[in-house]
PDB file of C-alpha atoms in Angstrom:
ATOM      1  CA  MET A   1     271.484 136.190 100.457  1.00  0.00           C
ATOM      2  CA  THR A   2     274.916 135.062  99.243  1.00  0.00           C
ATOM      3  CA  MET A   3     277.349 137.506  97.756  1.00  0.00           C
ATOM      4  CA  SER A   4     277.248 135.667  94.287  1.00  0.00           C
ATOM      5  CA  SER A   5     273.440 135.882  94.287  1.00  0.00           C
ATOM      6  CA  PHE A   6     273.706 139.598  95.069  1.00  0.00           C
ATOM      7  CA  LEU A   7     276.181 140.139  92.364  1.00  0.00           C
ATOM      8  CA  PHE A   8     274.028 138.254  89.818  1.00  0.00           C
ATOM      9  CA  ILE A   9     270.990 140.476  90.648  1.00  0.00           C
ATOM     10  CA  LEU A  10     273.265 143.613  90.549  1.00  0.00           C
ATOM     11  CA  CYS A  11     274.473 142.736  87.113  1.00  0.00           C
ATOM     12  CA  PHE A  12     270.967 141.923  85.818  1.00  0.00           C
ATOM     13  CA  LEU A  13     269.631 145.225  87.018  1.00  0.00           C
ATOM     14  CA  ILE A  14     272.409 147.054  85.461  1.00  0.00           C
ATOM     15  CA  LYS A  15     272.078 145.275  82.123  1.00  0.00           C
ATOM     16  CA  CYS A  16     268.342 146.057  82.149  1.00  0.00           C
ATOM     17  CA  ILE A  17     268.928 149.663  82.948  1.00  0.00           C
ATOM     18  CA  HIS A  18     271.494 149.773  80.125  1.00  0.00           C
ATOM     19  CA  VAL A  19     269.168 148.161  77.657  1.00  0.00           C
ATOM     20  CA  SER A  20     266.244 150.327  78.669  1.00  0.00           C
ATOM     21  CA  HIS A  21     268.350 153.456  78.071  1.00  0.00           C
ATOM     22  CA  ALA A  22     269.631 152.187  74.797  1.00  0.00           C
ATOM     23  CA  GLU A  23     266.161 151.566  73.601  1.00  0.00           C
ATOM     24  CA  ASP A  24     265.192 155.190  74.672  1.00  0.00           C
ATOM     25  CA  ALA A  25     268.041 156.493  72.824  1.00  0.00           C
ATOM     26  CA  SER A  26     267.183 154.751  69.657  1.00  0.00           C
ATOM     27  CA  LYS A  27     263.962 156.694  69.645  1.00  0.00           C
ATOM     28  CA  CYS A  28     266.097 159.899  68.896  1.00  0.00           C
ATOM     29  CA  TYR A  29     267.402 158.378  65.618  1.00  0.00           C
ATOM     30  CA  ASN A  30     265.587 157.456  62.363  1.00  0.00           C
ATOM     31  CA  ARG A  31     266.104 154.253  60.370  1.00  0.00           C
ATOM     32  CA  GLU A  32     269.217 155.760  58.808  1.00  0.00           C
ATOM     33  CA  ASN A  33     270.736 156.267  62.232  1.00  0.00           C
ATOM     34  CA  THR A  34     270.498 159.960  61.883  1.00  0.00           C
ATOM     35  CA  PRO A  35     269.747 162.026  65.087  1.00  0.00           C
ATOM     36  CA  ILE A  36     266.203 163.404  65.112  1.00  0.00           C
ATOM     37  CA  ASN A  37     264.440 165.835  67.408  1.00  0.00           C
ATOM     38  CA  CYS A  38     262.857 163.912  70.326  1.00  0.00           C
ATOM     39  CA  GLN A  39     261.144 165.378  73.612  1.00  0.00           C
ATOM     40  CA  PRO A  40     259.908 163.811  76.786  1.00  0.00           C
ATOM     41  CA  LYS A  41     256.282 164.012  77.747  1.00  0.00           C
ATOM     42  CA  PHE A  42     255.275 166.523  80.361  1.00  0.00           C
ATOM     43  CA  ILE A  43     254.495 164.979  83.502  1.00  0.00           C
ATOM     44  CA  ASN A  44     252.931 166.227  86.826  1.00  0.00           C
ATOM     45  CA  ALA A  45     256.190 166.872  88.522  1.00  0.00           C
ATOM     46  CA  ALA A  46     254.332 167.940  91.638  1.00  0.00           C
ATOM     47  CA  GLU A  47     253.163 164.388  92.273  1.00  0.00           C
ATOM     48  CA  TYR A  48     256.596 163.278  93.469  1.00  0.00           C
ATOM     49  CA  ILE A  49     257.488 166.261  95.659  1.00  0.00           C
ATOM     50  CA  THR A  50     256.613 166.921  99.235  1.00  0.00           C
ATOM     51  CA  PRO A  51     255.775 170.722  99.304  1.00  0.00           C
ATOM     52  CA  TRP A  52     256.544 173.130 102.085  1.00  0.00           C
ATOM     53  CA  SER A  53     254.113 175.615 103.317  1.00  0.00           C
ATOM     54  CA  SER A  54     254.756 178.803 105.245  1.00  0.00           C
ATOM     55  CA  HIS A  55     251.344 178.206 107.081  1.00  0.00           C
ATOM     56  CA  PRO A  56     250.403 175.484 109.522  1.00  0.00           C
ATOM     57  CA  SER A  57     247.845 172.942 108.701  1.00  0.00           C
ATOM     58  CA  CYS A  58     244.601 172.895 110.387  1.00  0.00           C
ATOM     59  CA  GLY A  59     244.284 170.280 113.249  1.00  0.00           C
ATOM     60  CA  ILE A  60     247.770 170.918 114.903  1.00  0.00           C
ATOM     61  CA  ASN A  61     245.496 172.021 117.892  1.00  0.00           C
ATOM     62  CA  PRO A  62     243.132 168.944 118.580  1.00  0.00           C
ATOM     63  CA  THR A  63     240.315 171.165 119.359  1.00  0.00           C
ATOM     64  CA  GLU A  64     240.777 173.360 116.071  1.00  0.00           C
ATOM     65  CA  LYS A  65     237.708 173.753 113.814  1.00  0.00           C
ATOM     66  CA  ALA A  66     237.547 174.325 110.061  1.00  0.00           C
ATOM     67  CA  CYS A  67     234.725 176.575 109.106  1.00  0.00           C
ATOM     68  CA  ILE A  68     233.611 175.817 105.444  1.00  0.00           C
ATOM     69  CA  LEU A  69     231.296 178.081 103.466  1.00  0.00           C
ATOM     70  CA  GLU A  70     228.597 175.949 101.738  1.00  0.00           C
ATOM     71  CA  GLY A  71     225.490 176.734  99.663  1.00  0.00           C
ATOM     72  CA  ASP A  72     224.400 178.640  96.608  1.00  0.00           C
ATOM     73  CA  ASP A  73     221.660 181.222  97.147  1.00  0.00           C
ATOM     74  CA  GLU A  74     221.897 180.976 100.730  1.00  0.00           C
ATOM     75  CA  VAL A  75     225.434 180.644 102.154  1.00  0.00           C
ATOM     76  CA  THR A  76     226.002 179.016 105.374  1.00  0.00           C
ATOM     77  CA  MET A  77     229.045 178.105 107.440  1.00  0.00           C
ATOM     78  CA  ASN A  78     229.797 174.493 108.409  1.00  0.00           C
ATOM     79  CA  CYS A  79     232.308 174.240 111.272  1.00  0.00           C
ATOM     80  CA  ARG A  80     233.725 170.732 112.104  1.00  0.00           C
ATOM     81  CA  LYS A  81     236.939 169.590 113.784  1.00  0.00           C
ATOM     82  CA  CYS A  82     240.028 169.353 111.801  1.00  0.00           C
ATOM     83  CA  LYS A  83     241.009 165.587 111.430  1.00  0.00           C
ATOM     84  CA  ARG A  84     244.102 164.156 109.938  1.00  0.00           C
ATOM     85  CA  ASN A  85     245.379 166.846 107.498  1.00  0.00           C
ATOM     86  CA  ASN A  86     248.704 167.340 105.752  1.00  0.00           C
ATOM     87  CA  ILE A  87     250.287 169.503 103.062  1.00  0.00           C
ATOM     88  CA  THR A  88     250.925 166.272 100.959  1.00  0.00           C
ATOM     89  CA  PHE A  89     247.102 166.101 100.417  1.00  0.00           C
ATOM     90  CA  ILE A  90     247.660 168.661  97.647  1.00  0.00           C
ATOM     91  CA  THR A  91     249.932 166.218  95.574  1.00  0.00           C
ATOM     92  CA  ASP A  92     247.982 162.963  95.869  1.00  0.00           C
ATOM     93  CA  THR A  93     246.040 163.877  92.723  1.00  0.00           C
ATOM     94  CA  GLY A  94     243.800 161.031  91.360  1.00  0.00           C
ATOM     95  CA  ARG A  95     244.539 158.565  94.270  1.00  0.00           C
ATOM     96  CA  ASN A  96     242.519 160.187  97.193  1.00  0.00           C
ATOM     97  CA  ASN A  97     239.701 162.621  97.561  1.00  0.00           C
ATOM     98  CA  THR A  98     241.569 164.707  99.892  1.00  0.00           C
ATOM     99  CA  CYS A  99     241.610 168.509 100.775  1.00  0.00           C
ATOM    100  CA  TRP A 100     244.568 170.207 102.692  1.00  0.00           C
ATOM    101  CA  LEU A 101     243.076 172.878 105.129  1.00  0.00           C
ATOM    102  CA  SER A 102     245.240 175.729 106.343  1.00  0.00           C
ATOM    103  CA  LYS A 103     245.156 176.712 110.031  1.00  0.00           C
ATOM    104  CA  PRO A 104     242.127 179.051 110.273  1.00  0.00           C
ATOM    105  CA  SER A 105     242.372 182.775 111.039  1.00  0.00           C
ATOM    106  CA  LYS A 106     240.139 185.583 112.547  1.00  0.00           C
ATOM    107  CA  THR A 107     241.051 187.828 109.667  1.00  0.00           C
ATOM    108  CA  PRO A 108     241.720 187.110 105.922  1.00  0.00           C
ATOM    109  CA  ILE A 109     244.945 185.175 105.517  1.00  0.00           C
ATOM    110  CA  LYS A 110     247.751 187.054 103.697  1.00  0.00           C
ATOM    111  CA  ASN A 111     250.981 185.820 101.740  1.00  0.00           C
ATOM    112  CA  LEU A 112     250.636 182.060 102.303  1.00  0.00           C
ATOM    113  CA  GLU A 113     253.409 180.425 100.462  1.00  0.00           C
ATOM    114  CA  ILE A 114     253.722 176.878  99.036  1.00  0.00           C
ATOM    115  CA  VAL A 115     257.025 175.676  97.571  1.00  0.00           C
ATOM    116  CA  PHE A 116     257.973 172.800  95.272  1.00  0.00           C
ATOM    117  CA  SER A 117     261.569 171.975  94.951  1.00  0.00           C
ATOM    118  CA  PHE A 118     262.464 169.663  92.079  1.00  0.00           C
ATOM    119  CA  ALA A 119     266.302 169.412  92.561  1.00  0.00           C
ATOM    120  CA  LYS A 120     266.927 169.750  89.060  1.00  0.00           C
ATOM    121  CA  SER A 121     265.926 172.223  86.306  1.00  0.00           C
ATOM    122  CA  LEU A 122     262.710 171.441  84.531  1.00  0.00           C
ATOM    123  CA  GLN A 123     260.822 173.085  81.600  1.00  0.00           C
ATOM    124  CA  ILE A 124     257.643 174.172  83.211  1.00  0.00           C
ATOM    125  CA  ASN A 125     254.555 174.108  81.007  1.00  0.00           C
ATOM    126  CA  TYR A 126     251.658 174.426  83.362  1.00  0.00           C
ATOM    127  CA  VAL A 127     250.512 175.012  86.765  1.00  0.00           C
ATOM    128  CA  THR A 128     247.018 174.066  88.013  1.00  0.00           C
ATOM    129  CA  ILE A 129     245.572 174.703  91.437  1.00  0.00           C
ATOM    130  CA  GLN A 130     242.127 173.262  92.514  1.00  0.00           C
ATOM    131  CA  PHE A 131     240.581 174.639  95.642  1.00  0.00           C
ATOM    132  CA  CYS A 132     237.953 173.378  97.979  1.00  0.00           C
ATOM    133  CA  THR A 133     237.395 176.735  99.558  1.00  0.00           C
ATOM    134  CA  PRO A 134     236.747 180.096  97.617  1.00  0.00           C
ATOM    135  CA  ARG A 135     239.651 181.002  95.409  1.00  0.00           C
ATOM    136  CA  PRO A 136     242.013 183.775  96.535  1.00  0.00           C
ATOM    137  CA  LYS A 137     241.661 187.270  95.586  1.00  0.00           C
ATOM    138  CA  SER A 138     245.107 187.484  94.286  1.00  0.00           C
ATOM    139  CA  ILE A 139     247.861 184.940  93.635  1.00  0.00           C
ATOM    140  CA  ARG A 140     251.473 185.052  92.436  1.00  0.00           C
ATOM    141  CA  ILE A 141     253.408 182.130  90.881  1.00  0.00           C
ATOM    142  CA  LEU A 142     257.247 182.506  91.302  1.00  0.00           C
ATOM    143  CA  LYS A 143     259.959 180.436  90.046  1.00  0.00           C
ATOM    144  CA  SER A 144     263.479 180.019  90.933  1.00  0.00           C
ATOM    145  CA  MET A 145     266.349 178.800  88.651  1.00  0.00           C
ATOM    146  CA  ASN A 146     269.054 178.407  91.366  1.00  0.00           C
ATOM    147  CA  HIS A 147     267.204 176.109  93.976  1.00  0.00           C
ATOM    148  CA  GLY A 148     265.478 178.771  95.964  1.00  0.00           C
ATOM    149  CA  LYS A 149     268.317 181.418  96.305  1.00  0.00           C
ATOM    150  CA  SER A 150     266.446 183.900  94.192  1.00  0.00           C
ATOM    151  CA  TRP A 151     262.833 184.239  92.762  1.00  0.00           C
ATOM    152  CA  SER A 152     261.227 185.774  89.729  1.00  0.00           C
ATOM    153  CA  GLU A 153     257.433 186.192  88.716  1.00  0.00           C
ATOM    154  CA  LEU A 154     255.943 183.705  86.385  1.00  0.00           C
ATOM    155  CA  GLN A 155     252.394 184.539  86.568  1.00  0.00           C
ATOM    156  CA  PHE A 156     249.691 186.784  88.261  1.00  0.00           C
ATOM    157  CA  PHE A 157     246.051 186.324  89.283  1.00  0.00           C
ATOM    158  CA  ALA A 158     243.924 188.995  90.619  1.00  0.00           C
ATOM    159  CA  ASP A 159     240.348 190.147  90.652  1.00  0.00           C
ATOM    160  CA  ASP A 160     241.912 193.675  89.767  1.00  0.00           C
ATOM    161  CA  CYS A 161     245.422 193.314  88.002  1.00  0.00           C
ATOM    162  CA  ASN A 162     246.111 197.050  87.785  1.00  0.00           C
ATOM    163  CA  GLY A 163     245.004 197.809  91.223  1.00  0.00           C
ATOM    164  CA  VAL A 164     246.630 194.906  92.950  1.00  0.00           C
ATOM    165  CA  TYR A 165     249.913 194.348  90.962  1.00  0.00           C
ATOM    166  CA  ASN A 166     249.963 197.316  88.783  1.00  0.00           C
ATOM    167  CA  LEU A 167     249.730 195.154  85.583  1.00  0.00           C
ATOM    168  CA  SER A 168     247.411 195.245  82.584  1.00  0.00           C
ATOM    169  CA  GLU A 169     245.582 192.322  81.720  1.00  0.00           C
ATOM    170  CA  ASP A 170     246.077 193.348  78.085  1.00  0.00           C
ATOM    171  CA  ILE A 171     249.853 193.311  77.832  1.00  0.00           C
ATOM    172  CA  ASN A 172     251.209 192.598  74.444  1.00  0.00           C
ATOM    173  CA  ILE A 173     253.546 189.807  74.368  1.00  0.00           C
ATOM    174  CA  THR A 174     256.199 189.732  71.484  1.00  0.00           C
ATOM    175  CA  LYS A 175     259.235 187.527  70.739  1.00  0.00           C
ATOM    176  CA  GLN A 176     261.246 190.371  72.388  1.00  0.00           C
ATOM    177  CA  ASN A 177     259.495 190.221  75.836  1.00  0.00           C
ATOM    178  CA  GLU A 178     258.365 186.588  76.008  1.00  0.00           C
ATOM    179  CA  HIS A 179     259.908 186.490  79.473  1.00  0.00           C
ATOM    180  CA  LEU A 180     257.276 188.820  80.872  1.00  0.00           C
ATOM    181  CA  PRO A 181     254.734 187.300  83.180  1.00  0.00           C
ATOM    182  CA  ILE A 182     251.104 188.178  82.640  1.00  0.00           C
ATOM    183  CA  CYS A 183     248.128 188.735  84.895  1.00  0.00           C
ATOM    184  CA  LEU A 184     244.717 187.234  84.555  1.00  0.00           C
ATOM    185  CA  GLU A 185     241.441 188.259  86.065  1.00  0.00           C
ATOM    186  CA  ASN A 186     239.154 185.397  85.264  1.00  0.00           C
ATOM    187  CA  TYR A 187     240.193 183.081  88.025  1.00  0.00           C
ATOM    188  CA  SER A 188     239.905 185.333  90.852  1.00  0.00           C
ATOM    189  CA  GLN A 189     236.127 185.408  91.695  1.00  0.00           C
ATOM    190  CA  PHE A 190     234.732 184.447  95.223  1.00  0.00           C
ATOM    191  CA  ARG A 191     232.506 181.896  93.606  1.00  0.00           C
ATOM    192  CA  PRO A 192     232.269 179.053  93.247  1.00  0.00           C
ATOM    193  CA  LEU A 193     232.795 178.322  97.054  1.00  0.00           C
ATOM    194  CA  SER A 194     234.534 175.020  96.231  1.00  0.00           C
ATOM    195  CA  ASP A 195     235.854 173.251  93.320  1.00  0.00           C
ATOM    196  CA  GLY A 196     237.223 176.390  91.678  1.00  0.00           C
ATOM    197  CA  GLN A 197     240.285 176.195  89.565  1.00  0.00           C
ATOM    198  CA  VAL A 198     243.261 178.393  88.924  1.00  0.00           C
ATOM    199  CA  ALA A 199     245.363 177.518  85.882  1.00  0.00           C
ATOM    200  CA  PHE A 200     247.774 178.859  83.192  1.00  0.00           C
ATOM    201  CA  SER A 201     250.347 177.738  80.706  1.00  0.00           C
ATOM    202  CA  THR A 202     253.675 179.143  80.351  1.00  0.00           C
ATOM    203  CA  LEU A 203     253.147 179.081  76.566  1.00  0.00           C
ATOM    204  CA  GLN A 204     249.947 181.041  76.775  1.00  0.00           C
ATOM    205  CA  SER A 205     250.187 184.049  74.474  1.00  0.00           C
ATOM    206  CA  ARG A 206     253.963 183.311  73.658  1.00  0.00           C
ATOM    207  CA  PRO A 207     254.748 183.863  69.931  1.00  0.00           C
ATOM    208  CA  SER A 208     257.415 181.204  70.018  1.00  0.00           C
ATOM    209  CA  ALA A 209     255.012 178.485  71.744  1.00  0.00           C
ATOM    210  CA  ARG A 210     255.166 176.047  68.608  1.00  0.00           C
ATOM    211  CA  ASN A 211     259.060 176.562  68.260  1.00  0.00           C
ATOM    212  CA  ILE A 212     260.406 176.541  71.661  1.00  0.00           C
ATOM    213  CA  ASN A 213     263.762 175.267  70.973  1.00  0.00           C
ATOM    214  CA  ASN A 214     264.539 178.166  68.659  1.00  0.00           C
ATOM    215  CA  SER A 215     263.670 180.739  71.495  1.00  0.00           C
ATOM    216  CA  PRO A 216     266.275 181.117  74.209  1.00  0.00           C
ATOM    217  CA  VAL A 217     264.073 183.618  75.752  1.00  0.00           C
ATOM    218  CA  LEU A 218     261.240 181.398  76.167  1.00  0.00           C
ATOM    219  CA  ILE A 219     263.259 178.279  77.199  1.00  0.00           C
ATOM    220  CA  GLU A 220     264.600 180.543  80.078  1.00  0.00           C
ATOM    221  CA  PHE A 221     261.177 181.776  80.927  1.00  0.00           C
ATOM    222  CA  MET A 222     259.843 178.223  81.371  1.00  0.00           C
ATOM    223  CA  SER A 223     263.016 176.949  83.254  1.00  0.00           C
ATOM    224  CA  ALA A 224     262.772 176.427  86.967  1.00  0.00           C
ATOM    225  CA  THR A 225     264.399 174.426  89.694  1.00  0.00           C
ATOM    226  CA  ASP A 226     261.479 175.426  92.070  1.00  0.00           C
ATOM    227  CA  ILE A 227     257.989 176.867  92.050  1.00  0.00           C
ATOM    228  CA  LYS A 228     256.458 178.913  94.584  1.00  0.00           C
ATOM    229  CA  ILE A 229     252.713 179.594  94.921  1.00  0.00           C
ATOM    230  CA  VAL A 230     251.905 182.625  96.934  1.00  0.00           C
ATOM    231  CA  LEU A 231     248.225 183.161  97.995  1.00  0.00           C
ATOM    232  CA  ASP A 232     248.652 186.880  98.620  1.00  0.00           C
ATOM    233  CA  SER A 233     245.121 187.894  99.706  1.00  0.00           C
ATOM    234  CA  MET A 234     241.601 186.513 100.230  1.00  0.00           C
ATOM    235  CA  PHE A 235     238.143 187.974 100.061  1.00  0.00           C
ATOM    236  CA  SER A 236     236.861 189.275 103.247  1.00  0.00           C
ATOM    237  CA  LEU A 237     233.374 187.995 104.098  1.00  0.00           C
ATOM    238  CA  SER A 238     231.935 191.672 104.460  1.00  0.00           C
ATOM    239  CA  SER A 239     232.887 192.312 100.885  1.00  0.00           C
ATOM    240  CA  GLN A 240     230.635 189.472  99.828  1.00  0.00           C
ATOM    241  CA  GLY A 241     227.776 190.481 102.019  1.00  0.00           C
ATOM    242  CA  LEU A 242     228.469 187.625 104.433  1.00  0.00           C
ATOM    243  CA  GLY A 243     229.714 189.758 107.274  1.00  0.00           C
ATOM    244  CA  HIS A 244     227.310 188.057 109.668  1.00  0.00           C
ATOM    245  CA  LEU A 245     229.233 184.656 109.075  1.00  0.00           C
ATOM    246  CA  GLY A 246     232.309 186.468 110.329  1.00  0.00           C
ATOM    247  CA  LYS A 247     231.155 186.022 113.935  1.00  0.00           C
ATOM    248  CA  ALA A 248     232.417 182.346 113.892  1.00  0.00           C
ATOM    249  CA  GLY A 249     235.670 182.251 115.942  1.00  0.00           C
ATOM    250  CA  PHE A 250     238.114 181.521 113.029  1.00  0.00           C
ATOM    251  CA  PRO A 251     236.191 182.012 109.809  1.00  0.00           C
ATOM    252  CA  TYR A 252     238.978 182.424 107.389  1.00  0.00           C
ATOM    253  CA  ILE A 253     240.790 179.351 105.886  1.00  0.00           C
ATOM    254  CA  TYR A 254     242.258 177.997 102.707  1.00  0.00           C
ATOM    255  CA  GLY A 255     241.595 174.695 101.210  1.00  0.00           C
ATOM    256  CA  ILE A 256     243.494 173.148  98.336  1.00  0.00           C
ATOM    257  CA  SER A 257     242.686 169.590  96.906  1.00  0.00           C
ATOM    258  CA  ASP A 258     245.263 169.444  94.156  1.00  0.00           C
ATOM    259  CA  VAL A 259     248.282 171.117  92.654  1.00  0.00           C
ATOM    260  CA  LEU A 260     249.533 170.053  89.201  1.00  0.00           C
ATOM    261  CA  ILE A 261     252.880 171.245  87.804  1.00  0.00           C
ATOM    262  CA  GLY A 262     253.528 170.080  84.204  1.00  0.00           C
ATOM    263  CA  GLY A 263     257.230 169.780  83.696  1.00  0.00           C
ATOM    264  CA  ARG A 264     259.927 167.904  81.638  1.00  0.00           C
ATOM    265  CA  CYS A 265     263.703 167.930  81.403  1.00  0.00           C
ATOM    266  CA  ILE A 266     265.420 170.651  79.586  1.00  0.00           C
ATOM    267  CA  CYS A 267     266.903 168.360  76.892  1.00  0.00           C
ATOM    268  CA  TYR A 268     266.971 170.374  73.723  1.00  0.00           C
ATOM    269  CA  GLY A 269     265.515 167.659  71.682  1.00  0.00           C
ATOM    270  CA  HIS A 270     267.901 164.936  72.647  1.00  0.00           C
ATOM    271  CA  ALA A 271     265.932 162.855  75.307  1.00  0.00           C
ATOM    272  CA  VAL A 272     262.625 160.988  75.653  1.00  0.00           C
ATOM    273  CA  LYS A 273     262.592 160.517  79.463  1.00  0.00           C
ATOM    274  CA  LEU A 274     262.366 162.509  82.579  1.00  0.00           C
ATOM    275  CA  VAL A 275     264.503 160.932  85.293  1.00  0.00           C
ATOM    276  CA  PHE A 276     263.967 162.159  88.739  1.00  0.00           C
ATOM    277  CA  PRO A 277     267.024 161.937  91.234  1.00  0.00           C
ATOM    278  CA  ILE A 278     266.665 158.774  93.319  1.00  0.00           C
ATOM    279  CA  PHE A 279     266.456 160.609  96.568  1.00  0.00           C
ATOM    280  CA  MET A 280     263.209 162.375  95.225  1.00  0.00           C
ATOM    281  CA  ALA A 281     261.100 159.485  93.885  1.00  0.00           C
ATOM    282  CA  SER A 282     263.225 157.015  91.715  1.00  0.00           C
ATOM    283  CA  VAL A 283     260.519 157.567  88.978  1.00  0.00           C
ATOM    284  CA  THR A 284     261.220 157.399  85.253  1.00  0.00           C
ATOM    285  CA  TYR A 285     258.745 158.628  82.560  1.00  0.00           C
TER     286      TYR A 285
END
């Protein structure tokens, strides 16, 4: 390619980008050219992130086996060799029917962490986790506003909120305490053995949910540069009357098929698109 051809293509791209941005900007003005409130759509920000896990994947050892619980009335354990397995399986939502499997353990796994770093501050609307093994007994969702230097709680899940986290499921959220995380118990059952979901919205039970831009407290609560999912504890087989299945060498394992994190830029009504940095994905919505 000659230098003149390269410069022509470069100028063409710059012009297209300029026109695209100008068209986007026009959506924030009415026919009288008066500024109006505009917001970008929430997208699945996790889809363009390579997450980090504190726990190895199943299959690092070529002979390693994953033992998965199956059945309804009569539960059995199906053990098979771990094949190709990668933490990115949890973010290929809608493209592949995959399931990330953690390294199996002889005892219940504690404090498994999965971190999503966005490299910019986003307004988080929801987090959804789809499991292909039984759901955890307790989970914490944490957020960072300074790229992982410090963390604060965003949401709790437990089969016993008071016993596990010393939190009441019936906390009263007001405009003065919209920054407080809540704990839910209806997502922490051992069954189903697969396809169980854990989900929450940051707007759930928040009085300013329909008027976010006028609530600095809620905006700060929803803001994050990073999200950390902590699988604090899992059910023991004996607690579910399945102690006899624990005789398998490494019967405890986590399986996650999908993680969705709804996010958009914190634009205060002045933008219609979320642009990820080019080193992340070069994706614009």
